């Protein structure tokens, strides 16, 4: 068995990552999944969260939201609505989005308003966390 697998992270707009990896953490709908080479095949829905993977001793981090990940023994494919590498995250934009989302909590009237604000806050907080982890 090899000690790496192929990794592709794709959004509707572009190929964000095509790399090899030794290990990856994926935010699944029911919690984070740690994947090593040779993992049993599975498909999981993605939550809003952070993908971290290691390749040749260096760690890489991305913010992702929605979509699916397919795990095969020698390949992991992530099809995400949104995927941003740590170095591509606009921190000021995420801070402003976080502030707006917090404001919405105060002003929200319907359950939809709160869900919307909660989702926006989660995306913004994930972006800020991931941006801090850039190499
Ligand atoms: P905002 O209110 O700032 O637009 P949002 O969470 O509503 O934030 P999304 O709907 O999640 O934005 O994303 C829309 C597009 O903008 C996606 O392509 C996403 O990758 C990009 N994007 C959003 N926020 C950032 C950011 N802080 N840095 C880099 N790209 C971002």
XYZ file of C-alpha atoms and ligand atoms in Angstrom:
166
model
C 0.000 0.000 0.000
C 1.307 3.491 -0.843
C 1.593 6.140 1.832
C -0.160 8.888 -0.137
C -3.414 9.382 -2.044
C -4.507 11.740 -4.803
C -6.502 14.759 -3.694
C -8.799 16.972 -5.752
C -10.873 19.814 -4.346
C -13.193 21.296 -6.955
C -15.879 24.013 -6.936
C -18.300 24.834 -9.765
C -15.869 27.613 -10.746
C -12.481 25.939 -10.617
C -10.056 23.232 -9.564
C -8.850 24.572 -6.213
C -6.435 21.767 -5.244
C -4.849 18.941 -7.218
C -2.185 17.401 -5.034
C -1.043 14.295 -3.233
C -1.649 13.965 0.495
C -0.668 11.736 3.394
C -3.645 12.604 5.560
C -6.764 14.774 5.382
C -9.440 16.002 7.797
C -12.832 16.643 6.214
C -15.814 18.394 7.840
C -18.578 15.829 7.306
C -22.229 16.479 8.152
C -21.853 14.323 11.267
C -18.453 15.583 12.368
C -14.854 15.625 11.198
C -13.435 12.616 9.356
C -9.743 11.749 9.398
C -8.666 9.933 6.228
C -5.414 8.042 5.618
C -4.327 6.189 2.440
C -6.167 2.907 1.929
C -9.359 4.142 3.597
C -12.530 2.193 2.822
C -14.698 3.854 0.152
C -17.331 6.278 1.383
C -19.294 9.326 0.336
C -20.104 12.059 2.841
C -21.983 15.311 2.724
C -19.843 18.326 3.663
C -20.650 20.755 6.430
C -19.311 24.300 6.652
C -15.833 23.892 8.085
C -12.147 23.466 7.556
C -10.273 20.965 5.402
C -6.702 20.321 6.537
C -4.289 18.059 4.722
C -0.625 17.186 4.962
C 1.734 16.697 2.071
C 5.475 16.180 2.469
C 5.545 17.561 5.967
C 3.636 20.759 5.190
C 0.074 21.397 6.282
C -2.539 23.070 4.089
C -5.845 24.547 5.180
C -9.025 25.498 3.321
C -12.431 26.852 4.248
C -15.208 24.838 2.579
C -18.980 24.881 2.528
C -21.558 22.436 1.203
C -21.114 19.645 -1.295
C -19.761 16.115 -1.073
C -16.547 14.236 -0.543
C -15.853 10.855 -2.102
C -13.189 8.741 -0.438
C -11.500 5.867 -2.297
C -8.427 3.959 -1.089
C -6.118 5.950 -3.400
C -8.086 9.154 -4.029
C -10.165 11.771 -2.219
C -12.405 14.040 -4.290
C -14.136 17.009 -2.710
C -16.900 18.676 -4.736
C -17.697 21.820 -2.771
C -19.920 24.813 -3.433
C -17.246 26.977 -1.825
C -13.571 26.236 -1.209
C -10.942 28.834 -0.384
C -7.290 28.201 0.354
C -6.091 29.916 3.541
C -3.890 32.278 1.525
C -6.828 33.361 -0.692
C -9.117 34.378 2.159
C -9.858 38.083 2.413
C -9.716 38.571 6.193
C -11.290 42.026 6.190
C -14.239 40.744 4.144
C -14.728 37.857 6.578
C -14.557 40.244 9.575
C -17.229 42.430 7.976
C -19.389 39.383 7.176
C -19.031 38.267 10.818
C -20.066 41.698 12.098
C -23.096 41.774 9.753
C -24.148 38.271 10.821
C -23.931 39.222 14.517
C -26.071 42.288 13.809
C -28.634 40.086 12.069
C -29.024 38.033 15.260
C -30.173 41.176 17.034
C -32.566 42.191 14.277
C -33.855 38.807 13.095
C -37.591 38.131 13.438
C -38.249 34.791 11.773
C -36.549 31.438 12.226
C -35.242 31.827 8.681
C -33.538 35.093 9.651
C -31.739 33.342 12.519
C -30.747 30.330 10.422
C -29.407 32.663 7.760
C -27.433 34.692 10.309
C -26.122 31.532 11.964
C -24.919 30.099 8.626
C -23.248 33.376 7.625
C -21.550 33.559 11.038
C -20.275 29.995 10.700
C -18.789 30.737 7.254
C -17.149 33.943 8.475
C -15.719 32.316 11.629
C -14.401 29.375 9.608
C -12.693 31.766 7.149
C -11.083 33.726 9.991
C -9.820 30.550 11.680
C -8.457 29.087 8.438
C -6.799 32.384 7.412
C -4.885 32.382 10.723
C -3.458 28.976 9.882
C -1.881 29.915 6.578
C 1.784 28.996 6.255
P -19.958 37.851 2.037
O -21.133 38.360 2.849
O -18.661 38.540 2.359
O -20.240 37.745 0.537
P -20.666 35.092 2.288
O -20.363 34.127 3.381
O -22.087 35.471 2.117
O -19.725 36.357 2.533
P -20.451 33.140 0.256
O -21.848 33.143 -0.258
O -20.076 32.068 1.226
O -20.119 34.558 0.917
O -19.414 33.120 -0.954
C -19.640 33.821 -2.175
C -18.337 33.808 -2.972
O -17.401 34.721 -2.371
C -17.628 32.454 -3.013
O -16.999 32.300 -4.260
C -16.592 32.562 -1.908
O -15.474 31.741 -2.181
C -16.234 34.031 -1.949
N -15.881 34.599 -0.619
C -16.744 34.965 0.339
N -16.092 35.504 1.392
C -14.773 35.444 1.096
C -13.572 35.836 1.787
N -13.602 36.387 3.016
N -12.391 35.639 1.174
C -12.341 35.080 -0.069
N -13.427 34.688 -0.775
C -14.637 34.863 -0.211
